[in-house]
Short mmCIF file of C-alpha atoms in Angstrom, two decimals:
data_model
loop_
_atom_site.label_atom_id
_atom_site.label_comp_id
_atom_site.label_asym_id
_atom_site.label_seq_id
_atom_site.Cartn_x
_atom_site.Cartn_y
_atom_site.Cartn_z
CA UNK A 1 265.03 179.33 252.25
CA UNK A 2 262.22 181.84 251.88
CA UNK A 3 259.25 182.20 254.18
CA UNK A 4 256.99 179.12 254.18
CA UNK A 5 253.65 179.21 252.37
CA UNK A 6 250.72 177.01 253.38
CA UNK A 7 249.85 173.85 251.47
CA UNK A 8 246.73 171.81 252.21
CA UNK A 9 247.30 168.33 253.67
CA UNK A 10 244.99 165.34 253.98
CA UNK A 11 245.25 165.00 257.76
CA UNK A 12 246.88 166.57 260.81
CA UNK A 13 249.67 163.99 260.81
CA UNK A 14 250.67 164.56 257.18
CA UNK A 15 253.38 167.08 256.32
CA UNK A 16 254.38 168.20 252.84
CA UNK A 17 257.68 170.03 252.41
CA UNK A 18 259.28 171.54 249.34
CA UNK A 19 262.98 170.88 249.82
CA UNK A 20 266.25 171.37 247.96
CA UNK A 21 268.85 168.65 247.50
CA UNK A 22 270.70 167.55 249.53
CA UNK A 23 267.85 166.73 251.89
CA UNK A 24 270.08 165.68 254.78
CA UNK A 25 267.76 162.82 255.78
CA UNK A 26 269.06 159.50 257.11
CA UNK A 27 266.59 156.82 256.05
CA UNK A 28 266.01 153.15 256.81
CA UNK A 29 263.40 150.53 255.93
CA UNK A 30 260.28 151.01 258.00
CA UNK A 31 259.67 147.26 258.23
CA UNK A 32 262.86 145.22 258.32
CA UNK A 33 260.84 141.97 258.21
CA UNK A 34 259.44 142.84 254.79
CA UNK A 35 262.21 144.71 252.94
CA UNK A 36 260.59 144.49 249.48
CA UNK A 37 257.33 146.23 250.38
CA UNK A 38 257.81 148.48 253.35
CA UNK A 39 258.68 152.10 252.56
CA UNK A 40 261.25 154.12 254.49
CA UNK A 41 261.30 156.21 257.66
CA UNK A 42 263.52 159.10 258.74
CA UNK A 43 265.89 158.14 261.54
CA UNK A 44 267.87 161.37 261.65
CA UNK A 45 267.87 164.89 260.17
CA UNK A 46 271.43 166.02 259.49
CA UNK A 47 272.63 169.58 259.80
CA UNK A 48 273.48 171.07 256.42
CA UNK A 49 270.56 169.53 254.52
CA UNK A 50 267.47 171.51 253.51
CA UNK A 51 265.24 169.42 255.81
CA UNK A 52 267.29 170.59 258.80
CA UNK A 53 266.67 174.21 257.81
CA UNK A 54 262.91 173.61 257.77
CA UNK A 55 260.90 174.86 260.72
CA UNK A 56 259.38 171.37 260.82
CA UNK A 57 262.71 169.55 261.18
CA UNK A 58 261.89 168.44 264.73
CA UNK A 59 258.79 166.60 263.49
CA UNK A 60 260.55 164.45 260.89
CA UNK A 61 262.32 161.84 263.04
CA UNK A 62 260.46 158.50 262.67
CA UNK A 63 258.21 159.99 259.99
CA UNK A 64 257.49 157.80 256.97
CA UNK A 65 258.02 159.16 253.46
CA UNK A 66 254.78 158.60 251.57
CA UNK A 67 255.29 160.62 248.38
CA UNK A 68 258.17 162.13 246.41
CA UNK A 69 256.78 164.64 243.95
CA UNK A 70 253.70 162.76 242.61
CA UNK A 71 255.12 159.26 243.14
CA UNK A 72 253.66 157.13 245.93
CA UNK A 73 256.65 155.52 247.66
CA UNK A 74 254.87 154.37 250.82
CA UNK A 75 255.18 150.66 249.95
CA UNK A 76 258.41 150.70 247.95
CA UNK A 77 261.65 149.01 248.96
CA UNK A 78 264.50 151.15 250.33
CA UNK A 79 266.43 150.95 247.03
CA UNK A 80 263.39 151.94 244.97
CA UNK A 81 262.67 154.93 247.21
CA UNK A 82 266.29 156.06 246.86
CA UNK A 83 266.03 155.77 243.07
CA UNK A 84 262.94 158.01 243.08
CA UNK A 85 264.65 160.61 245.28
CA UNK A 86 267.85 160.57 243.22
CA UNK A 87 265.89 160.89 239.98
CA UNK A 88 263.76 163.79 241.25
CA UNK A 89 264.61 167.43 240.44
CA UNK A 90 266.94 169.47 242.66
CA UNK A 91 263.89 171.17 244.15
CA UNK A 92 261.31 168.55 245.13
CA UNK A 93 258.18 168.06 247.22
CA UNK A 94 258.32 165.30 249.83
CA UNK A 95 255.27 164.16 251.79
CA UNK A 96 255.69 162.63 255.24
CA UNK A 97 253.34 160.65 257.48
CA UNK A 98 254.39 161.81 260.91
CA UNK A 99 255.10 159.39 263.74
CA UNK A 100 252.34 158.51 266.18
CA UNK A 101 251.71 161.38 268.56
CA UNK A 102 253.34 163.98 266.29
CA UNK A 103 250.98 166.36 264.53
CA UNK A 104 251.06 169.65 262.67
CA UNK A 105 249.55 172.63 264.43
CA UNK A 106 246.50 172.87 262.18
CA UNK A 107 245.05 171.44 258.96
CA UNK A 108 247.74 172.98 256.82
CA UNK A 109 251.39 172.08 256.52
CA UNK A 110 254.29 174.32 255.65
CA UNK A 111 255.81 174.14 252.22
CA UNK A 112 259.38 175.39 252.42
CA UNK A 113 260.31 177.14 249.19
CA UNK A 114 263.98 176.63 248.40
CA UNK A 115 265.91 179.22 246.44
CA UNK A 116 265.71 177.99 242.85
CA UNK A 117 268.86 176.85 241.11
CA UNK A 118 269.94 179.30 238.41
CA UNK A 119 270.11 177.37 235.13
CA UNK A 120 270.96 178.32 231.59
CA UNK A 121 269.89 174.97 230.15
CA UNK A 122 266.36 173.58 230.09
CA UNK A 123 265.61 170.13 231.51
CA UNK A 124 266.24 167.53 228.81
CA UNK A 125 268.85 169.57 226.92
CA UNK A 126 271.75 167.40 225.73
CA UNK A 127 275.15 168.57 226.99
CA UNK A 128 278.68 167.17 226.92
CA UNK A 129 280.30 165.78 230.06
CA UNK A 130 284.05 165.22 229.55
CA UNK A 131 285.34 162.53 231.91
CA UNK A 132 289.04 162.31 232.74
CA UNK A 133 290.53 159.50 234.85
CA UNK A 134 294.00 160.76 235.84
CA UNK A 135 294.57 158.06 238.45
CA UNK A 136 293.90 155.30 235.95
CA UNK A 137 296.19 155.78 232.94
CA UNK A 138 294.65 152.79 231.16
CA UNK A 139 291.31 154.56 230.96
CA UNK A 140 290.83 157.08 228.12
CA UNK A 141 289.22 160.50 228.31
CA UNK A 142 285.55 160.04 227.51
CA UNK A 143 282.99 162.51 226.22
CA UNK A 144 279.46 161.64 227.33
CA UNK A 145 276.22 163.05 225.99
CA UNK A 146 274.02 163.62 229.01
CA UNK A 147 270.68 165.31 229.52
CA UNK A 148 270.18 168.20 231.91
CA UNK A 149 268.33 166.85 234.92
CA UNK A 150 269.96 163.41 234.86
CA UNK A 151 271.74 162.30 238.03
CA UNK A 152 275.51 162.65 237.60
CA UNK A 153 276.37 159.42 239.44
CA UNK A 154 273.98 157.37 237.33
CA UNK A 155 275.31 159.02 234.17
CA UNK A 156 278.90 158.05 235.03
CA UNK A 157 278.04 154.49 236.11
CA UNK A 158 276.15 153.87 232.86
CA UNK A 159 279.48 153.87 230.97
CA UNK A 160 281.55 150.73 231.59
CA UNK A 161 284.78 152.56 230.73
CA UNK A 162 284.37 154.93 233.67
CA UNK A 163 285.59 153.71 237.05
CA UNK A 164 283.77 155.92 239.51
CA UNK A 165 284.45 153.63 242.48
CA UNK A 166 288.15 152.81 242.36
CA UNK A 167 289.41 150.07 244.67
CA UNK A 168 287.62 147.36 246.61
CA UNK A 169 286.78 149.63 249.55
CA UNK A 170 284.78 151.98 247.33
CA UNK A 171 283.28 149.22 245.18
CA UNK A 172 282.03 147.17 248.14
CA UNK A 173 281.50 149.88 250.73
CA UNK A 174 279.67 152.60 248.82
CA UNK A 175 276.21 153.64 250.02
CA UNK A 176 274.51 153.20 246.65
CA UNK A 177 273.91 156.87 246.00
CA UNK A 178 272.53 157.93 249.37
CA UNK A 179 275.04 160.71 249.95
CA UNK A 180 276.52 159.07 253.05
CA UNK A 181 279.86 157.47 252.12
CA UNK A 182 281.53 160.19 250.03
CA UNK A 183 283.11 157.57 247.75
CA UNK A 184 281.55 159.02 244.56
CA UNK A 185 283.37 162.35 244.98
CA UNK A 186 284.75 163.77 241.72
CA UNK A 187 286.43 166.99 240.66
CA UNK A 188 284.03 169.06 238.60
CA UNK A 189 284.81 172.01 236.33
CA UNK A 190 281.89 174.00 234.96
CA UNK A 191 282.31 174.18 231.16
CA UNK A 192 279.39 176.52 230.51
CA UNK A 193 280.08 179.92 228.99
CA UNK A 194 279.30 181.71 232.24
CA UNK A 195 281.06 179.12 234.40
CA UNK A 196 278.21 179.50 236.89
CA UNK A 197 275.61 176.97 235.77
CA UNK A 198 276.58 174.35 238.34
CA UNK A 199 276.51 176.87 241.17
CA UNK A 200 278.19 176.51 244.55
CA UNK A 201 278.82 173.20 246.27
CA UNK A 202 276.23 172.53 248.97
CA UNK A 203 276.99 172.81 252.68
CA UNK A 204 276.13 169.12 253.03
CA UNK A 205 278.85 168.25 250.50
CA UNK A 206 281.27 170.49 252.39
CA UNK A 207 280.61 168.36 255.44
CA UNK A 208 281.06 165.04 253.64
CA UNK A 209 284.08 166.03 251.52
CA UNK A 210 285.76 168.52 253.85
CA UNK A 211 287.34 171.87 253.11
CA UNK A 212 291.01 170.94 252.78
CA UNK A 213 293.09 172.74 250.18
CA UNK A 214 292.64 170.99 246.84
CA UNK A 215 289.10 169.74 247.49
CA UNK A 216 287.27 172.97 246.63
CA UNK A 217 286.10 171.72 243.22
CA UNK A 218 285.04 168.27 244.40
CA UNK A 219 281.39 167.24 244.32
CA UNK A 220 279.45 164.13 245.34
CA UNK A 221 278.23 162.71 242.04
CA UNK A 222 275.16 161.19 243.70
CA UNK A 223 274.01 164.55 245.06
CA UNK A 224 274.27 166.46 241.77
CA UNK A 225 272.04 166.41 238.73
CA UNK A 226 273.51 167.49 235.40
CA UNK A 227 273.00 171.25 235.00
CA UNK A 228 275.17 171.90 231.95
CA UNK A 229 278.43 170.94 230.25
CA UNK A 230 281.29 170.02 232.56
CA UNK A 231 284.63 168.28 232.88
CA UNK A 232 284.66 165.58 235.55
CA UNK A 233 287.80 163.97 236.96
CA UNK A 234 287.50 160.73 238.92
CA UNK A 235 289.51 160.42 242.12
#
């Protein structure tokens, strides 16, 4: 992360941060009695996410997420907020309403500028994702046409012939794309000419997947947006 630059906020208890996925935020509904119209709050900031690296990390616990990019999520359900976060770019601006008694030091909040992802393909460019399912011989190799910027997990789940969650444990116990369970892990090979479009796996993914021999090319599908052509193998 580079040095923070100031960004004007509406009040002393509002904080706007420019973060890079994965955020490393553990979220829950802010009003469990009204789950369809409540918004979400931060219950924990995990090491390895970009929020943890922010100088404002200690202010985020119990803060409510009010905006993601330009979308007001303050009254959305938990699932809808997650959909907005998952669908947002890799580098995104998140606005927080800080918990009672927590304030920023002055009338400006820090905007943390994440190192931009190096891309060779513009957002919206159509690329080929080749999906192999070696543990399911009844499933054929599939070539998907995906757009750069689309979430990889959503892209895979949209095709009924791709079994991303294999087995009852993964089907019933997955976190729905929140980056917590690790069940959407896939092997990913960068098929771009440079072989560098997808970049390095994040530290957060290292923590969720582990660093055992043979897992170096694995990614969490939910935490990656399509950056270029690739070959994906389900596990």
